[in-house]
Short mmCIF file of N, CA and C in Angstrom, two decimals:
data_model
loop_
_atom_site.label_atom_id
_atom_site.label_comp_id
_atom_site.label_asym_id
_atom_site.label_seq_id
_atom_site.Cartn_x
_atom_site.Cartn_y
_atom_site.Cartn_z
N MET A 1132 144.52 109.69 49.24
CA MET A 1132 145.24 110.42 50.27
C MET A 1132 144.47 110.29 51.58
N HIS A 1133 145.20 110.13 52.65
CA HIS A 1133 144.60 110.01 53.97
C HIS A 1133 144.15 111.38 54.47
N GLU A 1134 143.39 111.35 55.56
CA GLU A 1134 142.96 112.60 56.16
C GLU A 1134 144.17 113.39 56.65
N THR A 1135 144.03 114.68 56.65
CA THR A 1135 145.09 115.56 57.13
C THR A 1135 145.26 115.37 58.63
N SER A 1136 146.49 115.28 59.06
CA SER A 1136 146.79 115.13 60.47
C SER A 1136 146.52 116.45 61.19
N LEU A 1137 145.50 116.46 62.03
CA LEU A 1137 145.18 117.68 62.77
C LEU A 1137 146.30 118.04 63.73
N SER A 1138 147.00 117.01 64.23
CA SER A 1138 148.11 117.30 65.14
C SER A 1138 149.24 118.01 64.39
N LEU A 1139 149.46 117.65 63.12
CA LEU A 1139 150.48 118.34 62.32
C LEU A 1139 150.08 119.79 62.13
N LEU A 1140 148.83 120.05 61.79
CA LEU A 1140 148.37 121.42 61.60
C LEU A 1140 148.50 122.22 62.89
N ASP A 1141 148.11 121.62 64.00
CA ASP A 1141 148.23 122.31 65.30
C ASP A 1141 149.69 122.60 65.63
N ARG A 1142 150.57 121.65 65.37
CA ARG A 1142 151.99 121.85 65.64
C ARG A 1142 152.55 122.99 64.80
N LEU A 1143 152.15 123.05 63.54
CA LEU A 1143 152.64 124.12 62.66
C LEU A 1143 152.10 125.48 63.07
N ARG A 1144 150.91 125.51 63.63
CA ARG A 1144 150.35 126.78 64.11
C ARG A 1144 151.10 127.30 65.33
N THR A 1145 151.43 126.41 66.24
CA THR A 1145 152.00 126.83 67.51
C THR A 1145 153.52 126.96 67.48
N SER A 1146 154.19 126.05 66.81
CA SER A 1146 155.65 126.12 66.75
C SER A 1146 156.12 125.63 65.39
N PRO A 1147 156.03 126.49 64.40
CA PRO A 1147 156.41 126.07 63.05
C PRO A 1147 157.90 125.73 62.97
N GLU A 1148 158.16 124.47 62.69
CA GLU A 1148 159.53 124.03 62.52
C GLU A 1148 159.69 123.45 61.12
N ASN A 1149 160.92 123.42 60.65
CA ASN A 1149 161.19 122.98 59.28
C ASN A 1149 160.71 121.57 59.01
N GLU A 1150 160.89 120.67 59.97
CA GLU A 1150 160.51 119.29 59.76
C GLU A 1150 159.01 119.16 59.46
N GLY A 1151 158.20 119.89 60.21
CA GLY A 1151 156.75 119.86 60.00
C GLY A 1151 156.36 120.44 58.65
N TRP A 1152 156.98 121.55 58.28
CA TRP A 1152 156.67 122.17 56.98
C TRP A 1152 157.14 121.26 55.85
N ASN A 1153 158.28 120.62 56.03
CA ASN A 1153 158.75 119.68 55.00
C ASN A 1153 157.77 118.53 54.83
N ARG A 1154 157.26 118.05 55.95
CA ARG A 1154 156.29 116.96 55.88
C ARG A 1154 155.03 117.41 55.15
N LEU A 1155 154.53 118.58 55.51
CA LEU A 1155 153.33 119.11 54.86
C LEU A 1155 153.57 119.28 53.35
N ALA A 1156 154.72 119.84 52.99
CA ALA A 1156 155.05 120.04 51.57
C ALA A 1156 155.16 118.70 50.85
N ASN A 1157 155.80 117.72 51.48
CA ASN A 1157 155.94 116.40 50.85
C ASN A 1157 154.60 115.71 50.67
N LEU A 1158 153.68 115.96 51.58
CA LEU A 1158 152.35 115.35 51.48
C LEU A 1158 151.48 116.02 50.42
N TYR A 1159 151.54 117.36 50.36
CA TYR A 1159 150.57 118.08 49.55
C TYR A 1159 151.07 118.62 48.23
N ALA A 1160 152.36 118.76 48.03
CA ALA A 1160 152.87 119.23 46.73
C ALA A 1160 152.44 118.29 45.59
N PRO A 1161 152.53 116.96 45.77
CA PRO A 1161 152.07 116.07 44.69
C PRO A 1161 150.58 116.23 44.39
N LEU A 1162 149.77 116.43 45.42
CA LEU A 1162 148.33 116.62 45.21
C LEU A 1162 148.06 117.92 44.46
N ILE A 1163 148.73 118.98 44.86
CA ILE A 1163 148.56 120.27 44.16
C ILE A 1163 148.98 120.13 42.71
N ARG A 1164 150.07 119.39 42.45
CA ARG A 1164 150.53 119.16 41.09
C ARG A 1164 149.47 118.45 40.25
N VAL A 1165 148.82 117.45 40.84
CA VAL A 1165 147.74 116.73 40.14
C VAL A 1165 146.60 117.69 39.81
N TRP A 1166 146.22 118.51 40.77
CA TRP A 1166 145.16 119.48 40.51
C TRP A 1166 145.55 120.42 39.39
N LEU A 1167 146.79 120.89 39.38
CA LEU A 1167 147.24 121.82 38.34
C LEU A 1167 147.28 121.17 36.97
N ARG A 1168 147.60 119.88 36.92
CA ARG A 1168 147.60 119.17 35.64
C ARG A 1168 146.22 119.17 35.01
N ARG A 1169 145.20 119.12 35.84
CA ARG A 1169 143.82 119.14 35.33
C ARG A 1169 143.50 120.45 34.63
N TYR A 1170 144.27 121.49 34.94
CA TYR A 1170 144.11 122.80 34.30
C TYR A 1170 145.16 123.04 33.23
N ASP A 1171 145.84 121.97 32.82
CA ASP A 1171 146.85 122.02 31.75
C ASP A 1171 147.97 123.01 32.04
N VAL A 1172 148.39 123.10 33.29
CA VAL A 1172 149.51 123.97 33.66
C VAL A 1172 150.81 123.23 33.38
N GLN A 1173 151.75 123.90 32.72
CA GLN A 1173 153.05 123.30 32.43
C GLN A 1173 153.81 123.03 33.71
N ASN A 1174 154.73 122.05 33.66
CA ASN A 1174 155.48 121.66 34.85
C ASN A 1174 156.25 122.81 35.48
N SER A 1175 156.91 123.63 34.66
CA SER A 1175 157.69 124.74 35.22
C SER A 1175 156.79 125.74 35.92
N ASP A 1176 155.63 126.02 35.34
CA ASP A 1176 154.68 126.93 35.98
C ASP A 1176 154.06 126.28 37.21
N ALA A 1177 153.82 124.98 37.14
CA ALA A 1177 153.23 124.26 38.27
C ALA A 1177 154.14 124.34 39.49
N GLN A 1178 155.43 124.19 39.28
CA GLN A 1178 156.36 124.25 40.41
C GLN A 1178 156.29 125.62 41.10
N ASP A 1179 156.24 126.68 40.30
CA ASP A 1179 156.13 128.03 40.87
C ASP A 1179 154.81 128.20 41.63
N LEU A 1180 153.73 127.70 41.05
CA LEU A 1180 152.43 127.83 41.69
C LEU A 1180 152.36 127.01 42.98
N ILE A 1181 152.96 125.84 42.99
CA ILE A 1181 152.99 125.02 44.20
C ILE A 1181 153.69 125.80 45.32
N GLN A 1182 154.82 126.42 44.98
CA GLN A 1182 155.54 127.21 45.98
C GLN A 1182 154.69 128.37 46.49
N GLU A 1183 153.97 129.02 45.60
CA GLU A 1183 153.10 130.13 46.01
C GLU A 1183 151.97 129.65 46.92
N VAL A 1184 151.39 128.51 46.58
CA VAL A 1184 150.31 127.96 47.41
C VAL A 1184 150.84 127.62 48.80
N LEU A 1185 151.97 126.94 48.86
CA LEU A 1185 152.53 126.55 50.16
C LEU A 1185 152.96 127.77 50.97
N LEU A 1186 153.44 128.79 50.31
CA LEU A 1186 153.79 130.03 51.00
C LEU A 1186 152.53 130.67 51.59
N SER A 1187 151.47 130.68 50.83
CA SER A 1187 150.21 131.23 51.31
C SER A 1187 149.69 130.42 52.50
N VAL A 1188 149.81 129.11 52.44
CA VAL A 1188 149.39 128.26 53.55
C VAL A 1188 150.20 128.61 54.80
N SER A 1189 151.51 128.80 54.63
CA SER A 1189 152.35 129.12 55.79
C SER A 1189 151.96 130.46 56.42
N ARG A 1190 151.53 131.40 55.60
CA ARG A 1190 151.13 132.71 56.13
C ARG A 1190 149.75 132.67 56.78
N ASP A 1191 148.85 131.86 56.23
CA ASP A 1191 147.44 131.91 56.64
C ASP A 1191 146.98 130.74 57.51
N LEU A 1192 147.87 129.81 57.82
CA LEU A 1192 147.46 128.62 58.57
C LEU A 1192 146.88 128.97 59.94
N ARG A 1193 147.41 129.99 60.57
CA ARG A 1193 146.90 130.36 61.90
C ARG A 1193 145.43 130.78 61.85
N SER A 1194 144.99 131.31 60.72
CA SER A 1194 143.60 131.75 60.62
C SER A 1194 142.67 130.65 60.12
N PHE A 1195 143.23 129.52 59.69
CA PHE A 1195 142.41 128.41 59.22
C PHE A 1195 141.79 127.70 60.41
N ASP A 1196 140.47 127.60 60.41
CA ASP A 1196 139.75 126.93 61.48
C ASP A 1196 139.19 125.63 60.93
N HIS A 1197 139.82 124.53 61.28
CA HIS A 1197 139.38 123.22 60.77
C HIS A 1197 138.08 122.83 61.46
N PRO A 1198 137.01 122.63 60.68
CA PRO A 1198 135.72 122.31 61.28
C PRO A 1198 135.60 120.84 61.72
N GLY A 1199 136.62 120.03 61.46
CA GLY A 1199 136.58 118.63 61.85
C GLY A 1199 135.95 117.71 60.82
N LYS A 1200 135.56 118.26 59.69
CA LYS A 1200 134.97 117.44 58.63
C LYS A 1200 136.06 116.93 57.70
N PRO A 1201 135.95 115.69 57.24
CA PRO A 1201 136.95 115.16 56.30
C PRO A 1201 137.03 116.04 55.05
N GLY A 1202 138.25 116.32 54.63
CA GLY A 1202 138.47 117.09 53.41
C GLY A 1202 138.49 118.59 53.59
N ALA A 1203 138.30 119.06 54.83
CA ALA A 1203 138.24 120.51 55.05
C ALA A 1203 139.56 121.19 54.70
N PHE A 1204 140.68 120.62 55.14
CA PHE A 1204 141.97 121.23 54.83
C PHE A 1204 142.25 121.17 53.34
N ARG A 1205 141.97 120.04 52.71
CA ARG A 1205 142.20 119.92 51.27
C ARG A 1205 141.31 120.89 50.49
N GLY A 1206 140.10 121.12 50.95
CA GLY A 1206 139.22 122.10 50.31
C GLY A 1206 139.79 123.50 50.41
N TRP A 1207 140.31 123.84 51.59
CA TRP A 1207 140.94 125.14 51.80
C TRP A 1207 142.17 125.27 50.92
N LEU A 1208 142.97 124.22 50.88
CA LEU A 1208 144.18 124.20 50.06
C LEU A 1208 143.84 124.38 48.57
N LYS A 1209 142.80 123.70 48.13
CA LYS A 1209 142.40 123.82 46.72
C LYS A 1209 141.88 125.22 46.42
N ALA A 1210 141.17 125.83 47.34
CA ALA A 1210 140.69 127.20 47.14
C ALA A 1210 141.87 128.16 46.98
N ILE A 1211 142.90 127.97 47.79
CA ILE A 1211 144.11 128.79 47.66
C ILE A 1211 144.74 128.57 46.29
N MET A 1212 144.82 127.31 45.87
CA MET A 1212 145.42 127.00 44.57
C MET A 1212 144.63 127.65 43.43
N ILE A 1213 143.31 127.58 43.49
CA ILE A 1213 142.46 128.17 42.45
C ILE A 1213 142.69 129.68 42.40
N ASN A 1214 142.77 130.32 43.55
CA ASN A 1214 143.01 131.77 43.57
C ASN A 1214 144.36 132.12 42.98
N ARG A 1215 145.39 131.35 43.31
CA ARG A 1215 146.73 131.59 42.74
C ARG A 1215 146.73 131.33 41.24
N LEU A 1216 146.00 130.33 40.81
CA LEU A 1216 145.91 130.01 39.39
C LEU A 1216 145.21 131.13 38.62
N ARG A 1217 144.15 131.68 39.18
CA ARG A 1217 143.45 132.80 38.54
C ARG A 1217 144.38 134.01 38.41
N LYS A 1218 145.13 134.28 39.47
CA LYS A 1218 146.08 135.38 39.43
C LYS A 1218 147.14 135.13 38.37
N PHE A 1219 147.62 133.90 38.26
CA PHE A 1219 148.61 133.51 37.25
C PHE A 1219 148.07 133.73 35.84
N TRP A 1220 146.82 133.35 35.60
CA TRP A 1220 146.24 133.50 34.26
C TRP A 1220 146.03 134.97 33.90
N ARG A 1221 145.79 135.83 34.89
CA ARG A 1221 145.63 137.26 34.58
C ARG A 1221 146.93 137.82 34.12
#
């Protein structure tokens, strides 16, 4: 996967439009699914968790401060996924 487009993240922070969110979802839903497979999450549960992760990203993106290091957004995204997965297992 290529580096996250900082311009896409900035655009979503300032003027969230459907096209940008669709692009973000199309880019990252497959990656989140791969991560969830590593935890043996069933497909039906994975789809729900992906939606929860993306919803959380949409709510919290304004507070995300990208430090400019490669993988920073993916690390943040994975942390959100892990937290949602822990909540799911409880």
